[in-house]
Short mmCIF file of C-alpha atoms and ligand atoms in Angstrom, two decimals:
data_model
loop_
_atom_site.label_atom_id
_atom_site.label_comp_id
_atom_site.label_asym_id
_atom_site.label_seq_id
_atom_site.Cartn_x
_atom_site.Cartn_y
_atom_site.Cartn_z
CA MET A 152 108.32 89.64 124.99
CA LYS A 153 105.10 87.87 124.23
CA ALA A 154 105.54 84.60 122.39
CA HIS A 155 103.37 81.64 121.48
CA ASP A 156 104.22 78.33 123.02
CA ALA A 157 102.74 76.82 119.88
CA MET A 158 102.81 76.53 116.11
CA TYR A 159 100.28 78.16 113.82
CA ILE A 160 98.80 75.20 111.95
CA GLY A 161 95.43 74.89 110.25
CA GLY A 162 94.27 78.26 111.58
CA GLN A 163 95.03 77.44 115.21
CA TRP A 164 97.91 77.77 117.64
CA ARG A 165 98.76 74.18 118.44
CA PRO A 166 101.30 72.84 120.93
CA ALA A 167 104.44 71.45 119.35
CA ALA A 168 104.99 67.70 119.20
CA ALA A 169 108.22 67.87 121.22
CA ALA A 170 109.06 69.91 124.34
CA ASP A 171 112.30 71.55 123.14
CA THR A 172 112.39 75.30 122.83
CA ILE A 173 114.53 77.95 121.19
CA ALA A 174 115.64 80.90 123.31
CA VAL A 175 115.29 84.24 121.52
CA VAL A 176 118.10 86.58 122.50
CA ASN A 177 118.15 90.36 122.27
CA PRO A 178 121.53 90.94 120.60
CA ALA A 179 121.86 94.43 122.12
CA ASP A 180 122.06 93.15 125.71
CA GLU A 181 122.41 89.37 125.32
CA ARG A 182 119.28 88.74 127.39
CA ILE A 183 116.76 86.03 126.62
CA ILE A 184 113.50 87.78 125.73
CA ALA A 185 111.29 84.82 124.86
CA GLU A 186 111.19 81.15 124.03
CA VAL A 187 109.45 79.52 121.12
CA PRO A 188 108.93 75.84 120.39
CA ALA A 189 111.55 74.01 118.37
CA GLY A 190 109.46 72.25 115.76
CA THR A 191 110.25 68.74 114.61
CA ALA A 192 109.15 66.48 111.76
CA PRO A 193 105.66 65.74 113.18
CA ASP A 194 104.91 69.50 113.39
CA VAL A 195 106.07 69.96 109.82
CA ASP A 196 103.98 67.00 108.77
CA ALA A 197 100.86 68.47 110.42
CA ALA A 198 101.52 71.87 108.81
CA VAL A 199 102.06 70.44 105.34
CA GLY A 200 98.91 68.34 105.82
CA ALA A 201 96.92 71.47 106.70
CA ALA A 202 98.34 73.31 103.69
CA ARG A 203 97.49 70.41 101.36
CA GLU A 204 93.97 70.26 102.70
CA ALA A 205 93.50 74.00 102.16
CA LEU A 206 95.02 73.99 98.67
CA PRO A 207 92.04 73.08 96.45
CA GLY A 208 89.79 75.67 98.07
CA TRP A 209 92.36 78.45 97.98
CA ALA A 210 93.47 77.64 94.42
CA ALA A 211 89.82 77.86 93.33
CA THR A 212 89.24 81.16 95.12
CA PRO A 213 88.96 83.83 92.41
CA PRO A 214 92.05 86.06 92.14
CA ALA A 215 90.04 89.12 93.13
CA ALA A 216 88.96 87.39 96.35
CA ARG A 217 92.54 86.31 97.06
CA ALA A 218 93.53 89.92 96.50
CA ALA A 219 90.93 90.99 99.06
CA PHE A 220 92.45 88.59 101.60
CA LEU A 221 95.88 90.06 100.91
CA GLY A 222 94.36 93.49 101.49
CA ALA A 223 92.98 92.28 104.82
CA LEU A 224 96.41 90.88 105.73
CA HIS A 225 97.93 94.23 104.86
CA ASP A 226 95.44 95.99 107.14
CA ALA A 227 96.03 93.54 109.99
CA MET A 228 99.78 94.13 109.78
CA ALA A 229 99.43 97.88 109.38
CA ARG A 230 97.36 97.99 112.59
CA ARG A 231 100.22 96.30 114.43
CA GLY A 232 103.06 98.04 112.65
CA GLU A 233 104.53 99.60 115.77
CA GLU A 234 104.54 96.25 117.59
CA ILE A 235 106.15 94.51 114.60
CA ALA A 236 108.88 97.17 114.47
CA ARG A 237 109.57 96.85 118.22
CA THR A 238 109.81 93.09 117.83
CA VAL A 239 112.35 93.46 115.02
CA VAL A 240 114.38 95.84 117.19
CA ALA A 241 114.37 93.33 120.04
CA GLU A 242 115.09 90.10 118.20
CA LEU A 243 117.37 91.39 115.43
CA GLY A 244 118.87 94.57 116.89
CA ALA A 245 117.93 96.79 113.95
CA PRO A 246 117.91 100.49 114.90
CA ALA A 247 114.37 101.66 115.66
CA ARG A 248 113.99 104.04 112.73
CA PHE A 249 115.30 101.49 110.27
CA ALA A 250 113.11 98.81 111.85
CA ARG A 251 110.05 101.01 111.44
CA GLN A 252 110.69 102.18 107.91
CA VAL A 253 112.63 99.52 106.08
CA GLN A 254 111.87 96.42 108.13
CA THR A 255 108.17 97.10 108.71
CA ARG A 256 106.58 99.75 106.51
CA ALA A 257 108.25 98.53 103.33
CA PRO A 258 106.98 94.94 103.58
CA ILE A 259 103.51 96.14 104.57
CA ALA A 260 103.51 98.33 101.47
CA ALA A 261 104.69 95.34 99.43
CA LEU A 262 101.63 93.42 100.62
CA ALA A 263 99.38 96.13 99.22
CA ALA A 264 101.29 96.02 95.94
CA TYR A 265 100.85 92.23 95.76
CA ALA A 266 97.13 92.60 96.45
CA GLU A 267 96.92 94.85 93.37
CA LEU A 268 99.02 92.47 91.33
CA ALA A 269 96.85 89.50 92.34
CA ALA A 270 93.75 91.35 91.17
CA ALA A 271 95.31 92.52 87.90
CA HIS A 272 97.38 89.51 86.81
CA PRO A 273 96.01 87.76 83.72
CA PHE A 274 95.92 84.16 84.92
CA GLU A 275 95.49 82.99 81.35
CA GLU A 276 96.91 83.95 78.00
CA ARG A 277 96.35 83.01 74.38
CA ILE A 278 99.23 81.67 72.27
CA ALA A 279 98.07 80.79 68.70
CA ASN A 280 95.57 77.95 69.15
CA SER A 281 96.34 77.48 72.82
CA THR A 282 94.91 78.95 75.96
CA VAL A 283 97.64 78.89 78.58
CA LEU A 284 96.38 78.74 82.16
CA HIS A 285 98.62 80.00 84.98
CA GLU A 286 97.87 77.69 87.87
CA PRO A 287 99.29 77.62 91.40
CA VAL A 288 102.35 75.41 91.77
CA GLY A 289 100.83 73.87 94.92
CA VAL A 290 102.02 73.72 98.51
CA VAL A 291 105.01 75.97 99.15
CA ALA A 292 107.77 75.65 101.72
CA ALA A 293 108.99 79.14 102.60
CA ILE A 294 112.30 79.11 104.49
CA THR A 295 113.49 82.56 105.51
CA PRO A 296 116.55 84.20 107.10
CA TRP A 297 116.74 86.62 110.03
CA ASN A 298 118.23 89.71 108.40
CA TYR A 299 115.01 91.24 107.05
CA PRO A 300 112.62 88.92 108.84
CA VAL A 301 109.30 90.53 107.87
CA SER A 302 110.32 91.49 104.34
CA MET A 303 111.53 87.98 103.64
CA ILE A 304 108.27 86.47 104.89
CA VAL A 305 106.09 88.88 102.91
CA GLY A 306 108.30 88.50 99.84
CA LYS A 307 107.42 84.82 99.71
CA VAL A 308 103.98 84.59 101.32
CA ALA A 309 102.32 87.43 99.40
CA PRO A 310 103.11 86.20 95.87
CA ALA A 311 102.41 82.58 96.89
CA LEU A 312 98.95 83.54 98.16
CA ALA A 313 98.33 85.77 95.14
CA ALA A 314 99.13 82.80 92.91
CA GLY A 315 96.70 80.52 94.77
CA CYS A 316 99.29 78.49 96.66
CA THR A 317 99.11 77.50 100.32
CA LEU A 318 102.26 77.37 102.40
CA VAL A 319 104.28 76.46 105.43
CA LEU A 320 106.68 79.10 106.71
CA LYS A 321 109.83 78.14 108.64
CA PRO A 322 111.38 81.40 109.84
CA ALA A 323 114.98 81.75 111.03
CA GLU A 324 115.51 80.57 114.59
CA ASP A 325 117.03 83.94 115.56
CA THR A 326 113.89 85.90 114.60
CA PRO A 327 110.82 83.76 115.25
CA LEU A 328 108.82 86.42 117.12
CA SER A 329 108.06 88.59 114.10
CA ALA A 330 107.04 85.38 112.30
CA GLN A 331 104.60 84.54 115.08
CA LEU A 332 103.19 88.06 114.80
CA PHE A 333 102.79 87.45 111.10
CA GLY A 334 100.85 84.27 111.92
CA GLU A 335 98.58 86.28 114.20
CA CYS A 336 97.97 88.78 111.42
CA ALA A 337 97.09 85.97 108.99
CA GLN A 338 94.61 84.71 111.55
CA ALA A 339 93.16 88.19 112.14
CA ALA A 340 92.83 88.75 108.40
CA GLY A 341 90.49 85.76 108.23
CA LEU A 342 92.60 83.73 105.83
CA PRO A 343 91.03 80.28 105.56
CA PRO A 344 92.61 77.74 107.95
CA GLY A 345 95.67 76.00 106.52
CA VAL A 346 96.40 78.59 103.83
CA VAL A 347 99.27 79.99 105.94
CA ASN A 348 101.07 77.85 108.53
CA VAL A 349 104.05 78.79 110.68
CA VAL A 350 106.46 76.25 112.16
CA THR A 351 109.30 77.63 114.25
CA GLY A 352 112.39 75.51 114.69
CA HIS A 353 115.98 74.81 113.81
CA GLY A 354 116.94 74.77 110.16
CA ARG A 355 118.61 71.40 110.23
CA VAL A 356 115.53 69.82 111.88
CA ALA A 357 112.33 71.67 110.98
CA GLY A 358 113.74 73.32 107.85
CA GLU A 359 115.21 70.09 106.60
CA ALA A 360 111.97 68.15 107.25
CA LEU A 361 110.03 70.81 105.37
CA ALA A 362 112.35 70.98 102.37
CA ARG A 363 112.28 67.16 102.12
CA HIS A 364 108.54 66.73 102.66
CA GLU A 365 106.84 64.96 99.78
CA GLY A 366 103.72 67.06 100.30
CA VAL A 367 105.64 70.19 99.31
CA ASP A 368 105.61 71.17 95.63
CA HIS A 369 107.88 74.21 95.63
CA VAL A 370 110.64 75.34 97.97
CA SER A 371 111.42 79.03 98.26
CA PHE A 372 114.58 79.58 100.25
CA THR A 373 116.52 82.70 101.20
CA GLY A 374 119.73 82.34 103.13
CA SER A 375 123.33 81.26 102.79
CA THR A 376 124.77 79.75 99.63
CA SER A 377 125.88 76.64 101.53
CA VAL A 378 122.39 75.80 102.81
CA GLY A 379 120.90 76.88 99.46
CA ARG A 380 123.08 74.41 97.61
CA HIS A 381 121.84 71.63 99.89
CA ILE A 382 118.19 72.62 99.49
CA GLY A 383 118.61 72.87 95.73
CA ALA A 384 120.00 69.34 95.68
CA LEU A 385 117.11 68.03 97.80
CA ALA A 386 114.56 69.71 95.55
CA GLY A 387 116.30 68.45 92.42
CA GLY A 388 116.30 64.91 93.76
CA ALA A 389 112.58 65.09 94.42
CA VAL A 390 111.82 66.95 91.15
CA LYS A 391 110.34 69.95 92.96
CA SER A 392 110.74 73.48 91.73
CA VAL A 393 112.93 75.70 93.87
CA SER A 394 113.84 79.37 94.23
CA LEU A 395 117.11 80.25 95.92
CA GLU A 396 118.00 83.75 97.04
CA LEU A 397 121.53 83.48 98.37
CA GLY A 398 124.55 85.56 99.21
CA GLY A 399 126.22 88.48 97.50
CA LYS A 400 129.42 90.49 97.26
CA SER A 401 128.12 93.41 95.30
CA ALA A 402 130.26 96.04 93.63
CA ASN A 403 129.62 99.76 93.86
CA VAL A 404 131.52 101.14 90.90
CA ILE A 405 132.38 104.83 90.98
CA LEU A 406 133.50 105.95 87.52
CA PRO A 407 135.66 109.07 86.99
CA GLY A 408 133.38 112.06 86.61
CA ALA A 409 130.78 110.78 89.10
CA ASP A 410 129.74 112.91 92.06
CA LEU A 411 132.29 111.33 94.39
CA GLY A 412 130.82 112.68 97.63
CA ARG A 413 127.36 111.40 96.86
CA ALA A 414 128.55 108.06 95.58
CA VAL A 415 130.77 107.41 98.60
CA ALA A 416 128.11 108.48 101.09
CA ALA A 417 125.52 106.23 99.46
CA GLY A 418 128.02 103.39 99.34
CA VAL A 419 128.84 103.68 103.04
CA GLY A 420 125.13 103.82 103.90
CA HIS A 421 124.40 100.74 101.82
CA VAL A 422 126.82 98.66 103.88
CA MET A 423 126.20 100.16 107.33
CA ALA A 424 122.40 99.84 107.14
CA ASN A 425 121.19 96.85 109.16
CA SER A 426 124.78 96.41 110.49
CA GLY A 427 125.84 95.16 107.08
CA GLN A 428 123.46 92.21 107.23
CA THR A 429 122.03 92.81 103.79
CA CYS A 430 122.50 90.22 101.07
CA TYR A 431 122.56 92.86 98.33
CA ALA A 432 124.83 95.33 100.19
CA TRP A 433 127.52 97.04 98.10
CA THR A 434 130.36 95.65 100.17
CA ARG A 435 133.02 96.37 97.56
CA MET A 436 133.54 99.99 96.54
CA LEU A 437 135.54 100.35 93.32
CA VAL A 438 137.28 103.67 92.77
CA HIS A 439 139.59 104.89 89.99
CA ALA A 440 143.23 105.28 91.06
CA ALA A 441 143.08 109.05 90.42
CA HIS A 442 140.33 109.53 93.03
CA TYR A 443 141.20 106.64 95.29
CA GLU A 444 142.70 108.37 98.33
CA GLU A 445 140.06 111.10 98.21
CA ALA A 446 137.33 108.46 98.23
CA VAL A 447 138.91 106.59 101.15
CA GLU A 448 139.09 109.82 103.13
CA LEU A 449 135.48 110.70 102.31
CA ALA A 450 134.38 107.22 103.40
CA ARG A 451 136.34 107.50 106.64
CA ARG A 452 134.66 110.80 107.48
CA GLU A 453 131.22 109.53 106.47
CA LEU A 454 131.66 106.48 108.69
CA GLY A 455 132.10 108.80 111.67
CA ALA A 456 128.40 109.69 111.41
CA TYR A 457 127.35 106.07 111.96
CA ARG A 458 126.80 106.04 115.67
CA VAL A 459 126.88 102.61 117.26
CA GLY A 460 124.53 102.07 120.16
CA ASP A 461 121.37 100.68 121.66
CA PRO A 462 119.10 100.02 118.69
CA ALA A 463 116.07 101.13 120.67
CA ALA A 464 117.59 104.58 121.31
CA ASP A 465 117.00 107.53 119.01
CA GLY A 466 120.05 108.51 117.03
CA THR A 467 121.57 105.04 116.84
CA ARG A 468 122.49 104.21 113.28
CA VAL A 469 124.33 100.94 113.79
CA GLY A 470 123.01 98.31 116.17
CA PRO A 471 124.54 94.94 117.02
CA VAL A 472 124.72 92.03 114.61
CA VAL A 473 122.15 89.33 115.22
CA SER A 474 124.07 86.79 117.30
CA ALA A 475 127.35 85.93 119.01
CA ARG A 476 128.08 83.53 116.18
CA GLN A 477 127.63 86.26 113.61
CA ARG A 478 129.75 88.71 115.65
CA ASP A 479 132.60 86.20 115.87
CA ARG A 480 132.37 85.46 112.18
CA VAL A 481 132.53 89.14 111.23
CA ARG A 482 135.42 89.84 113.57
CA GLY A 483 137.21 86.83 112.11
CA TYR A 484 136.92 88.39 108.65
CA ILE A 485 138.26 91.70 109.95
CA ALA A 486 141.29 89.94 111.42
CA ARG A 487 141.76 88.09 108.15
CA GLY A 488 141.69 91.37 106.20
CA VAL A 489 144.49 92.77 108.35
CA GLU A 490 146.48 89.52 108.04
CA GLU A 491 146.19 89.54 104.27
CA GLY A 492 147.53 93.07 104.07
CA ALA A 493 144.52 95.33 103.67
CA ARG A 494 144.84 98.80 105.27
CA LEU A 495 142.50 99.17 108.26
CA VAL A 496 141.26 102.78 108.04
CA ALA A 497 138.53 102.64 110.68
CA GLY A 498 136.99 100.14 113.07
CA GLY A 499 138.59 96.78 113.70
CA THR A 500 138.09 93.74 115.88
CA GLU A 501 137.79 95.64 119.20
CA PRO A 502 134.20 95.53 120.50
CA PRO A 503 132.73 99.05 120.52
CA ARG A 504 130.51 98.20 123.50
CA PRO A 505 131.12 95.82 126.42
CA THR A 506 127.89 93.87 126.12
CA GLY A 507 125.83 92.99 123.11
CA TYR A 508 126.98 91.56 119.81
CA PHE A 509 128.46 94.77 118.47
CA VAL A 510 131.01 95.14 115.70
CA ALA A 511 132.69 98.48 114.99
CA PRO A 512 131.87 100.02 111.60
CA THR A 513 134.97 99.03 109.68
CA LEU A 514 136.66 100.44 106.60
CA PHE A 515 139.40 98.68 104.65
CA ALA A 516 141.49 100.31 101.92
CA ASP A 517 144.07 98.76 99.58
CA VAL A 518 141.87 95.72 99.23
CA THR A 519 142.73 93.57 96.24
CA THR A 520 140.47 91.08 94.58
CA ASP A 521 142.46 88.03 95.72
CA MET A 522 141.85 88.80 99.41
CA THR A 523 139.30 86.83 101.40
CA ILE A 524 137.46 90.03 102.37
CA ALA A 525 137.01 90.82 98.66
CA GLN A 526 135.62 87.38 97.88
CA GLU A 527 133.55 86.09 100.78
CA GLU A 528 130.34 87.48 102.15
CA ILE A 529 131.06 89.00 105.57
CA PHE A 530 127.51 90.03 106.54
CA GLY A 531 128.65 92.73 108.93
CA PRO A 532 129.43 96.48 108.90
CA VAL A 533 132.62 96.11 106.87
CA LEU A 534 133.33 98.08 103.68
CA SER A 535 136.26 97.32 101.37
CA VAL A 536 137.56 99.93 98.93
CA LEU A 537 139.31 98.57 95.84
CA ARG A 538 141.37 100.52 93.30
CA TYR A 539 141.04 100.16 89.53
CA GLU A 540 143.21 101.59 86.75
CA ASP A 541 140.77 101.83 83.84
CA GLU A 542 137.30 100.74 82.81
CA GLU A 543 138.38 97.27 81.69
CA ASP A 544 140.01 96.75 85.06
CA ALA A 545 136.84 97.93 86.82
CA VAL A 546 134.69 95.46 84.86
CA ARG A 547 137.09 92.63 85.62
CA ILE A 548 137.13 93.39 89.36
CA ALA A 549 133.38 93.97 89.59
CA ASN A 550 132.72 90.53 88.05
CA ASP A 551 135.48 88.71 89.90
CA THR A 552 133.44 86.90 92.58
CA VAL A 553 131.23 83.82 92.58
CA TYR A 554 128.26 86.08 93.36
CA GLY A 555 126.09 88.36 91.24
CA LEU A 556 123.18 89.74 93.21
CA HIS A 557 123.31 93.51 92.98
CA GLY A 558 125.53 96.49 92.29
CA GLY A 559 125.76 100.23 91.81
CA VAL A 560 127.30 102.39 89.13
CA TRP A 561 127.97 106.11 89.41
CA ALA A 562 129.03 108.23 86.44
CA SER A 563 128.67 111.77 85.15
CA THR A 564 125.84 110.66 82.85
CA GLU A 565 123.18 108.01 83.07
CA LYS A 566 124.20 106.76 79.63
CA GLU A 567 127.76 106.09 80.72
CA ALA A 568 126.62 104.34 83.91
CA VAL A 569 124.12 102.17 82.00
CA ALA A 570 126.81 101.19 79.48
CA PHE A 571 128.97 99.98 82.36
CA ALA A 572 126.07 98.19 84.07
CA ARG A 573 125.45 96.18 80.89
CA ARG A 574 128.87 94.63 81.38
CA MET A 575 128.23 93.53 84.97
CA ASP A 576 127.38 89.89 85.72
CA THR A 577 124.64 90.60 88.23
CA GLY A 578 120.88 90.59 88.68
CA ARG A 579 120.33 94.21 89.62
CA VAL A 580 122.20 97.51 89.37
CA ASP A 581 121.28 100.94 90.74
CA ILE A 582 122.29 103.72 88.36
CA ASN A 583 123.49 106.92 90.03
CA GLY A 584 121.57 106.07 93.19
CA GLY A 585 118.35 104.88 91.52
CA ALA A 586 115.74 103.99 94.16
CA PHE A 587 114.94 100.44 95.29
CA ASN A 588 112.04 99.11 93.24
CA THR A 589 109.99 96.31 94.78
CA LEU A 590 108.17 95.65 91.49
CA ALA A 591 111.34 94.97 89.49
CA PRO A 592 112.77 91.43 89.47
CA PHE A 593 115.22 90.67 92.28
CA GLY A 594 117.53 87.70 92.19
CA GLY A 595 121.02 86.49 91.64
CA TRP A 596 123.31 85.46 88.85
CA LYS A 597 125.98 82.84 89.43
CA GLN A 598 126.02 81.53 93.03
CA SER A 599 123.71 84.28 94.28
CA GLY A 600 120.76 82.14 93.43
CA VAL A 601 118.18 80.68 91.12
CA GLY A 602 114.90 82.37 90.29
CA ARG A 603 113.49 85.82 90.84
CA GLU A 604 111.40 87.50 93.51
CA MET A 605 109.34 90.71 93.59
CA GLY A 606 106.58 91.99 91.34
CA THR A 607 105.26 89.94 88.43
CA TYR A 608 108.47 87.89 88.29
CA GLY A 609 108.01 86.97 91.93
CA LEU A 610 104.43 85.91 91.26
CA ARG A 611 105.47 83.68 88.34
CA ALA A 612 107.67 81.61 90.62
CA TYR A 613 104.48 80.30 92.25
CA LEU A 614 102.62 79.55 89.03
CA GLN A 615 102.85 76.69 86.59
CA THR A 616 101.34 76.63 83.13
CA LYS A 617 98.75 74.35 81.61
CA SER A 618 98.34 74.70 77.84
CA LEU A 619 94.95 73.88 76.30
CA GLN A 620 95.04 73.40 72.53
CA LEU A 621 91.81 74.53 70.97
P1 LIG B 99 121.07 80.20 106.65
O1 LIG B 99 121.83 79.60 107.74
O2 LIG B 99 121.27 79.67 105.27
O3 LIG B 99 119.53 80.09 107.08
C1 LIG B 99 118.46 80.50 106.30
C2 LIG B 99 117.24 79.70 106.69
O4 LIG B 99 117.42 78.33 106.36
C3 LIG B 99 116.95 79.72 108.20
O5 LIG B 99 115.57 79.67 108.40
C4 LIG B 99 117.61 78.44 108.65
O6 LIG B 99 117.15 77.99 109.90
C5 LIG B 99 117.26 77.52 107.53
N1 LIG B 99 118.10 76.32 107.41
C6 LIG B 99 119.36 76.14 107.88
N2 LIG B 99 119.78 74.89 107.57
C7 LIG B 99 118.77 74.28 106.91
C8 LIG B 99 118.59 72.98 106.32
N3 LIG B 99 119.53 72.04 106.37
N4 LIG B 99 117.42 72.71 105.72
C9 LIG B 99 116.45 73.63 105.65
N5 LIG B 99 116.55 74.86 106.19
C10 LIG B 99 117.70 75.20 106.80
O7 LIG B 99 121.32 81.73 106.49
P2 LIG B 99 121.27 82.84 107.64
O8 LIG B 99 122.52 82.72 108.41
O9 LIG B 99 119.98 82.77 108.36
O10 LIG B 99 121.25 84.19 106.76
C11 LIG B 99 122.40 84.80 106.29
C12 LIG B 99 122.69 84.42 104.84
O11 LIG B 99 121.53 84.57 104.02
C13 LIG B 99 123.70 85.30 104.20
O12 LIG B 99 124.64 84.49 103.52
C14 LIG B 99 122.93 86.17 103.22
O13 LIG B 99 123.60 86.62 102.10
C15 LIG B 99 121.81 85.31 102.83
N6 LIG B 99 120.65 86.11 102.45
C16 LIG B 99 120.32 86.22 101.14
C17 LIG B 99 119.24 86.99 100.75
C18 LIG B 99 118.85 87.13 99.32
O14 LIG B 99 117.78 87.62 99.04
N7 LIG B 99 119.65 86.71 98.37
C19 LIG B 99 118.49 87.64 101.71
C20 LIG B 99 118.85 87.50 103.04
C21 LIG B 99 119.92 86.73 103.40
P3 LIG B 99 117.95 78.42 111.24
O15 LIG B 99 117.69 79.86 111.41
O16 LIG B 99 117.33 77.62 112.30
O17 LIG B 99 119.38 78.09 110.99
MG1 LIG B 100 118.54 86.81 118.55
#
């Protein structure tokens, strides 16, 4: 695939300071498809310098004009939507349909929504004798993961630009090609030089240099809880603001009286989509003892429809996971589940295809909350079904992890489901299959993170207040 042998800094593609490269591997066939430069501290320094230089001009650009730039960025990406989707298929292994719809169209639509928000947001408010100005927080470091590469970029870049911030993006090393395409789109949209910069590289080198850089005012990170903890500590030490979107172990609670077939099918789909590499996936399905075996059987049958295969081929619903490392990690968790006594209903550690980083869609029953697979984030196509005895038990199990990112509740009435959701320690809950809303706040309780993304709440993360007393 086409790749830049350069970083996007100050509106230009510039050679990296060092000669090292990162090989981008197609996880479906294990072939190297491109190489990108492995950025180091001098590249980060140049990018932050460009962002700092661009900051005063961009911050002073009227919100309506910033909105127009976001609109142009939307158009530039929309024009190349098919190419972006193909890139996500190749570097991540997402099935083509999913790559087109969820990985590409959704973030492009989010850009349009942010353009509207930028134009409509009141950047000042009146509180008694004060006028409170909402000003950009400054230069932003955006550090993103590989699982939804374009969505994660847009989810940080769009609100940062809407707020008047400039930024340096360090995408995940596994998915740098879609990030380079994003850089090209920023260039095509005519964004002023330095407003958006892209530095590819390893997290512990380029990411670390960026998070530590004294020219960065705010760090927005999405990724693992372990790296998030480290970045939070760095930001705290430097008194920078930080947003952390981390892991999850979300509960899908099916209450007695719910439409069991619908709830189970949606629950299976939630975990199998993107090969289970979704931070907010409902990886724990909670079912009342009276319906437990029926639910397990429904899930087993539903899982049969998730065809594993070449992500580029029509009809494939489950592609590979992103890397060999991820595959080994997920298989390790499956082995651990068996060891700890969970009942393996479908799937397992056997590779479903000889080449590529594939993991069989896996279903565990008789999972109890003390098991590793009920506590740790697996990030693969593995669903655990847990049994509860009554509502109190269901609440206890649902809340019994260090995470709190998302969840689902199914009941015979919305009222009953909402009453249960109020008792969940989590940032988001879908009620009887309520649709994903990109304008509602998204973010974790407990160790799932700090701060909120999406919509107005996402925009606020990139603003700081200045109160004028009149
Ligand atoms: P990760 O290892 O934490 O990496 C995330 C990003 O941070 C990557 O760009 C990575 O670069 C970079 N990084 C790694 N070490 C760094 C350091 N010391 N300093 C600065 N940056 C560093 O996570 P991942 O494996 O890519 O993604 C999977 C995890 O992310 C899962 O745990 C998942 O739950 C979580 N996630 C959460 C959300 C959410 O919204 N809450 C969304 C998606 C994913 P490299 O790629 O070079 O390592
Ligand atoms: Mg790869």
